[in-house]
Short mmCIF file of C-alpha atoms in Angstrom, two decimals:
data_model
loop_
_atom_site.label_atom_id
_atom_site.label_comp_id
_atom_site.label_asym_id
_atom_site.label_seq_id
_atom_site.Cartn_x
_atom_site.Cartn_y
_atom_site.Cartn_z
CA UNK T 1 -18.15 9.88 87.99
CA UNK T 2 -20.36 13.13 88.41
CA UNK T 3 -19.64 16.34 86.75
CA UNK T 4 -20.68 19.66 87.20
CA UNK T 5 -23.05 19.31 90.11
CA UNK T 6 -24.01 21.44 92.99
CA UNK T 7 -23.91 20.19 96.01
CA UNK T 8 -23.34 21.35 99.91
CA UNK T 9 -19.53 20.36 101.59
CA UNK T 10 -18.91 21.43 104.74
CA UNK T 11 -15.69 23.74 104.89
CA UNK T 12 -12.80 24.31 106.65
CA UNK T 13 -13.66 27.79 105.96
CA UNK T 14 -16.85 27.21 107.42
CA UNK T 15 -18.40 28.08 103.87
CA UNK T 16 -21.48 26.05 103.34
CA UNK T 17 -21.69 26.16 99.95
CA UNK T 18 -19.22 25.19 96.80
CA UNK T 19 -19.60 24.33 93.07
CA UNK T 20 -18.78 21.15 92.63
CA UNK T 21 -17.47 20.83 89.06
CA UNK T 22 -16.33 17.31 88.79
CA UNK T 23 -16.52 13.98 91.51
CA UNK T 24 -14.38 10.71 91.23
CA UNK T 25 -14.37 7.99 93.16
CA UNK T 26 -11.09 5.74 94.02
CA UNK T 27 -12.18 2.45 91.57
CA UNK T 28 -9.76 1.16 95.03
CA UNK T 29 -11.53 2.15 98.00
CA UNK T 30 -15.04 3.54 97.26
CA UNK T 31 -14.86 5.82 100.70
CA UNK T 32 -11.86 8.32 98.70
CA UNK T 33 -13.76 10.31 96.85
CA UNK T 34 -12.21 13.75 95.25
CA UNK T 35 -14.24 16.53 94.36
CA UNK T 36 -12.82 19.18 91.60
CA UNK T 37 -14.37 22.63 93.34
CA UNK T 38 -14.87 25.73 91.44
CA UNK T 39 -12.51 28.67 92.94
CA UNK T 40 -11.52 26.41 95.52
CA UNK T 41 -9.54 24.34 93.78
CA UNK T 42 -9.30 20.54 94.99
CA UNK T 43 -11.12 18.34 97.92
CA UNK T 44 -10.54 14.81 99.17
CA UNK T 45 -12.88 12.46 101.52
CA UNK T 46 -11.77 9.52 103.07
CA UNK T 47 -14.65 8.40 104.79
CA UNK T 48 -17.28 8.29 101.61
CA UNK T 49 -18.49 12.37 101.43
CA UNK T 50 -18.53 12.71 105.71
CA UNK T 51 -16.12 14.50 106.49
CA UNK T 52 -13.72 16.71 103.51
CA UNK T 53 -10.69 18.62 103.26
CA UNK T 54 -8.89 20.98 100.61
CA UNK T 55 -5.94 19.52 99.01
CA UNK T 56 -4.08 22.25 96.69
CA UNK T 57 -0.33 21.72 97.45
CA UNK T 58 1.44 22.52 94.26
CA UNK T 59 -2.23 23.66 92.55
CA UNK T 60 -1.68 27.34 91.29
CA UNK T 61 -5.03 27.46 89.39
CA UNK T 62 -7.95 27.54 91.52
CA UNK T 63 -10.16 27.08 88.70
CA UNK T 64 -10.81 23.14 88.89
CA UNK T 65 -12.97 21.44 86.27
CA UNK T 66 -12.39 18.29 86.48
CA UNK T 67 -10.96 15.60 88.43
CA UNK T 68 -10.04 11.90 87.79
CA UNK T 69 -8.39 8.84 90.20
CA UNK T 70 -6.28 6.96 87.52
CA UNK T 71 -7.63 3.82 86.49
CA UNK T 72 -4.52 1.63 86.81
CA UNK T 73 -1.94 3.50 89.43
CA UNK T 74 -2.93 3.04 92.96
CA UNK T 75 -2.40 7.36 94.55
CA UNK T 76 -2.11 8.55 90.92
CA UNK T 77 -4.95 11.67 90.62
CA UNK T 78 -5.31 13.43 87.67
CA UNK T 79 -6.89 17.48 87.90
CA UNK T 80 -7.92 19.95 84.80
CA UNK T 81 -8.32 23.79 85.95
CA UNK T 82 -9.46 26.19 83.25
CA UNK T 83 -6.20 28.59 82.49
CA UNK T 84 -3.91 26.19 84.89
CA UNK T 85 -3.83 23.05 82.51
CA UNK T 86 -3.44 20.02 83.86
CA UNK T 87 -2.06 18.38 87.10
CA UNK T 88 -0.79 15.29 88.33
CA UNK T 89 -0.85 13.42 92.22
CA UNK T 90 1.30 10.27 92.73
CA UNK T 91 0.51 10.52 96.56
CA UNK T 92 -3.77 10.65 96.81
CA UNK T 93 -4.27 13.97 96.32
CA UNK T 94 -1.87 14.89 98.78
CA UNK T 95 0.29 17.43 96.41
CA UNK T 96 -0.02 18.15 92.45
CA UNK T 97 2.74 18.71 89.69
CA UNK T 98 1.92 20.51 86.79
CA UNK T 99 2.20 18.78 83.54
CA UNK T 100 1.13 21.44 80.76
CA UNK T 101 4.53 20.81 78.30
CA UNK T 102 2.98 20.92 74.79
CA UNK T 103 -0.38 21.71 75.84
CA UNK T 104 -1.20 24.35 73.80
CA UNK T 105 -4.24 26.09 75.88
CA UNK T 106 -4.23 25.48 79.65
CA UNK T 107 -8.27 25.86 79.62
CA UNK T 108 -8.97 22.13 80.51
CA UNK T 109 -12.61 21.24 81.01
CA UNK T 110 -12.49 17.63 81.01
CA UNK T 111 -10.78 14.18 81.55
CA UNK T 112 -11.15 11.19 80.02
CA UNK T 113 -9.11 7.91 80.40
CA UNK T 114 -8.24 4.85 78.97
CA UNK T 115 -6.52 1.55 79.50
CA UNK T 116 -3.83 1.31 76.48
CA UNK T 117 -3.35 -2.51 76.36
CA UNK T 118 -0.02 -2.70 78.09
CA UNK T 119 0.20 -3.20 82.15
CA UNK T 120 -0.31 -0.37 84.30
CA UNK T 121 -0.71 1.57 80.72
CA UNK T 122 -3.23 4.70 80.74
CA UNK T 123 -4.09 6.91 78.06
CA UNK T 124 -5.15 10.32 79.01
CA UNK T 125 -7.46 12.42 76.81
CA UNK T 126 -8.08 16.08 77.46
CA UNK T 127 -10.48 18.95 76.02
CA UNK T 128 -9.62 22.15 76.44
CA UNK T 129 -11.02 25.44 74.72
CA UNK T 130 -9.73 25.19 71.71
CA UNK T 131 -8.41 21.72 71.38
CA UNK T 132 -8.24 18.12 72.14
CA UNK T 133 -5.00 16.65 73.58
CA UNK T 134 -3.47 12.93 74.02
CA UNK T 135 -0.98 11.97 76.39
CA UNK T 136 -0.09 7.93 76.77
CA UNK T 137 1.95 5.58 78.65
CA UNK T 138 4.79 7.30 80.19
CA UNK T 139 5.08 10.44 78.35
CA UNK T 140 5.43 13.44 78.88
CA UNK T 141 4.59 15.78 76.15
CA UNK T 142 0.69 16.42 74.92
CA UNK T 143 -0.24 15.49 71.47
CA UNK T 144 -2.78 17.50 69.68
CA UNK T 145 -5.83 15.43 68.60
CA UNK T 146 -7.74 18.42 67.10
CA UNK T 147 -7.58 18.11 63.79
CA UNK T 148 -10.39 18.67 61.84
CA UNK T 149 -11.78 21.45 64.74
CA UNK T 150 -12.24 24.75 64.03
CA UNK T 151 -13.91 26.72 67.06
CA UNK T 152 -13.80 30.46 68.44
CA UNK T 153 -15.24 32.99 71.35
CA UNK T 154 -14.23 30.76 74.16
CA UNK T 155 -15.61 27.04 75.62
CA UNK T 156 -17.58 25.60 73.13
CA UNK T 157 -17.26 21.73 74.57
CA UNK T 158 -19.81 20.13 76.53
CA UNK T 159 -19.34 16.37 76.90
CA UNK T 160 -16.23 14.45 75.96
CA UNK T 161 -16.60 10.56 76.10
CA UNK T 162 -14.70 7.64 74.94
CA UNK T 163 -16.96 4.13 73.36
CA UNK T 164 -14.65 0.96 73.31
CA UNK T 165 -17.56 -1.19 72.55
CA UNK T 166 -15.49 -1.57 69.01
CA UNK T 167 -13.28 0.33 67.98
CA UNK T 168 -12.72 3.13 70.45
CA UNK T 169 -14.09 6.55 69.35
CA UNK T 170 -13.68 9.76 71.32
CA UNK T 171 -17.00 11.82 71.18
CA UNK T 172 -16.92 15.43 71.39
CA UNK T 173 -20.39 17.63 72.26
CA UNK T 174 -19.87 21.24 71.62
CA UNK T 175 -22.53 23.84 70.62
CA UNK T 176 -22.60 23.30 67.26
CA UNK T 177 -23.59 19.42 67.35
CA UNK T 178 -21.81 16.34 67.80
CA UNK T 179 -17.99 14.90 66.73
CA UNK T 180 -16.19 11.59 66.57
CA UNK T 181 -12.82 10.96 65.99
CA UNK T 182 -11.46 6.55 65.53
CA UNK T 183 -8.64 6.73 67.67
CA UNK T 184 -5.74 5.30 64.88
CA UNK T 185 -7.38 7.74 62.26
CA UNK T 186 -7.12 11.39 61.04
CA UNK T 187 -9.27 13.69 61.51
CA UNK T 188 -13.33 14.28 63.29
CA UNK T 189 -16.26 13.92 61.48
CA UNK T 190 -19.28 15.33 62.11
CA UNK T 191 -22.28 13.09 63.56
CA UNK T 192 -25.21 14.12 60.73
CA UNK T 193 -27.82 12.50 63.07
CA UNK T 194 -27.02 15.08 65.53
CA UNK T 195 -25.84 18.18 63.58
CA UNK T 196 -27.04 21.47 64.75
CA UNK T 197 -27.97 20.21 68.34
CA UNK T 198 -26.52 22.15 70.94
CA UNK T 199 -24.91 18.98 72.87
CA UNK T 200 -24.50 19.77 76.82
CA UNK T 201 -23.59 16.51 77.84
CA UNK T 202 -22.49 13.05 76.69
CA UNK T 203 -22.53 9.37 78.89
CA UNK T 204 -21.40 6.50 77.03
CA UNK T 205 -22.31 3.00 78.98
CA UNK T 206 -19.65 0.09 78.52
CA UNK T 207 -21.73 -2.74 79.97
CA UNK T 208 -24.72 -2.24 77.42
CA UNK T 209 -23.01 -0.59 74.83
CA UNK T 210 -25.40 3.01 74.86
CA UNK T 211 -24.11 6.19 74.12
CA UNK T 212 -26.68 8.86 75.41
CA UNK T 213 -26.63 12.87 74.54
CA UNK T 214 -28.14 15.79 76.42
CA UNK T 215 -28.83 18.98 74.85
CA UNK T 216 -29.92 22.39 75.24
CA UNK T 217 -33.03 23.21 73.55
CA UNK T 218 -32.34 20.65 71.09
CA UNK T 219 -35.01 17.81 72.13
CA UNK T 220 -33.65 16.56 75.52
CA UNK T 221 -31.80 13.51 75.80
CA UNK T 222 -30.84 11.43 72.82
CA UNK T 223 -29.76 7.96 72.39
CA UNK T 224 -27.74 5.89 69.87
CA UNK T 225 -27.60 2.25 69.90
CA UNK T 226 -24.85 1.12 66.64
CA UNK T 227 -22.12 3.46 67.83
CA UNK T 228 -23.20 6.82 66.99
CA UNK T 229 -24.96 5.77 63.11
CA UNK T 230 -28.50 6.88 64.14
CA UNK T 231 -30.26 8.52 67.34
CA UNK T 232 -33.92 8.49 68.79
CA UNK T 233 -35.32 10.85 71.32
CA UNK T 234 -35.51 9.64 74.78
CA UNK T 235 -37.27 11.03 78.11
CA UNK T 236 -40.48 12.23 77.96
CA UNK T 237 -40.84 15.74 79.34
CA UNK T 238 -37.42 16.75 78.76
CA UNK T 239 -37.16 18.39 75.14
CA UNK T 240 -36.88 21.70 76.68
CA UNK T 241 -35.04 21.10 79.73
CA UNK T 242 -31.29 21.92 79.57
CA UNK T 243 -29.10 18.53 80.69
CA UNK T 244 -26.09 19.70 82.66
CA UNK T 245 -25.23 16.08 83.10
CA UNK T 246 -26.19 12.24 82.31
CA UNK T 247 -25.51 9.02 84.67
CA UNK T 248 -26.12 5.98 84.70
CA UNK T 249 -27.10 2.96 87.11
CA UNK T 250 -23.89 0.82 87.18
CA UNK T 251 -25.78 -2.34 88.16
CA UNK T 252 -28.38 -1.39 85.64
CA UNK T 253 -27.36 0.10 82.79
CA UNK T 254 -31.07 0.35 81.76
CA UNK T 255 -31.43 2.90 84.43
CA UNK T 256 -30.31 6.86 82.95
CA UNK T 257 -30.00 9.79 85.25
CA UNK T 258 -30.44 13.38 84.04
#
């Protein structure tokens, strides 16, 4: 998945240019690929980025952030907008239902999802403003996750990540260092290895087990090898460069994009 990227799509407005703030690609059919546009709402491409079109039936909130194809549910799209909240697609994209009940700020910058164990089981994991929210199997009704936050003066998050290497642990980069919350226990904690480090981006890689942190003026890119315990400056010629965004090569997970 890529996140908050700029890149060129051409319109049906014959606009050249959008902000891209989130891409996700079907784990299905690699050519459906759905693009979470800034302003514009959301875009689908069925022919791998050729060719694109608008899809905002039943979207009401412009703003889109973020944008995820589930990982279980063949159609099933999931959509964050920042004051909207969050959406749902059972039909590729094709129209939306808003799904906000118990969500107790409708600024949603990011997704993140899970498998829960059981078949055709997803959990979904949301940051907003303010908050982190949980919503699993067939519910319908948000549950906070944010205790132990305390934030103010609008979007403070920057990277939201789940590690199941172990035990799974939700990650949480905002400008005033680095969280983690055990999913099963109360509470975040505050990473001490990373404390005041303005984190602006977060990529956790399942295959080697890496969990990799960009920053803001902070030292560049950071990495953490035993779940989040201790970190060691990585990339040379990045401490002052802001990271927007971190991927990495899925057939190499040695290989880190900034």
């Amino acid at each position: 998945f890529l996140t908050r990227a700029s890149v060129v799509l051409a319109s049906p407005q014959d606009d050249p240019f959008y902000f891209i703030r989130a891409i996700s690609i079907d784990p299905r059919r690699s050519e459906t690929i759905y693009a979470a546009v800034e302003n514009q709402g959301l875009m689908k491409s069925t022919d791998g980025g050729s060719h694109w079109k608008l899809i905002n039936k039943g979207i009401r909130n412009y703003l889109a952030y973020d944008v995820k194809a589930s990982l279980n549910t063949p159609g099933k799209v999931y959509a964050a907008t920042w004051g909207g909240g969050f959406y749902l697609s059972r039909d590729e994209g094709e129209s939306w239902e808003e799904n906000n009940m118990e969500l107790g700020n409708t600024a949603v910058g990011s997704i993140v999802l899970a498998r829960d164990g059981k078949v055709g089981g997803e959990r979904i994991f949301v940051e907003t403003s303010t908050d982190v929210f949980e919503l699993s199997g067939e519910k319908t009704t948000w549950k906070s996750l944010g205790d132990g936050l305390a934030f103010w003066n609008g979007p403070q998050f920057q990277g939201f990540v789940l590690a199941d290497g172990g035990p799974a642990v939700l990650y949480l980069g905002t400008e005033y260092g680095l969280f983690k919350k055990t999913l099963g226990e109360s509470g975040w904690k505050k990473v001490e290895a990373m404390k005041e480090k303005r984190i602006t981006a977060l990529l956790y890689h399942p295959r080697s087990d890496v969990l990799y942190a960009g920053t803001l003026g902070s030292g560049g890119i950071f990495v953490s090898r035993d779940h989040g315990k201790s970190w060691s400056r990585s990339g040379e010629g990045l401490e002052k460069v802001w990271i927007r965004y971190l991927a990495a090569n899925p057939s190499d997970p040695r290989i880190v994009y900034a």
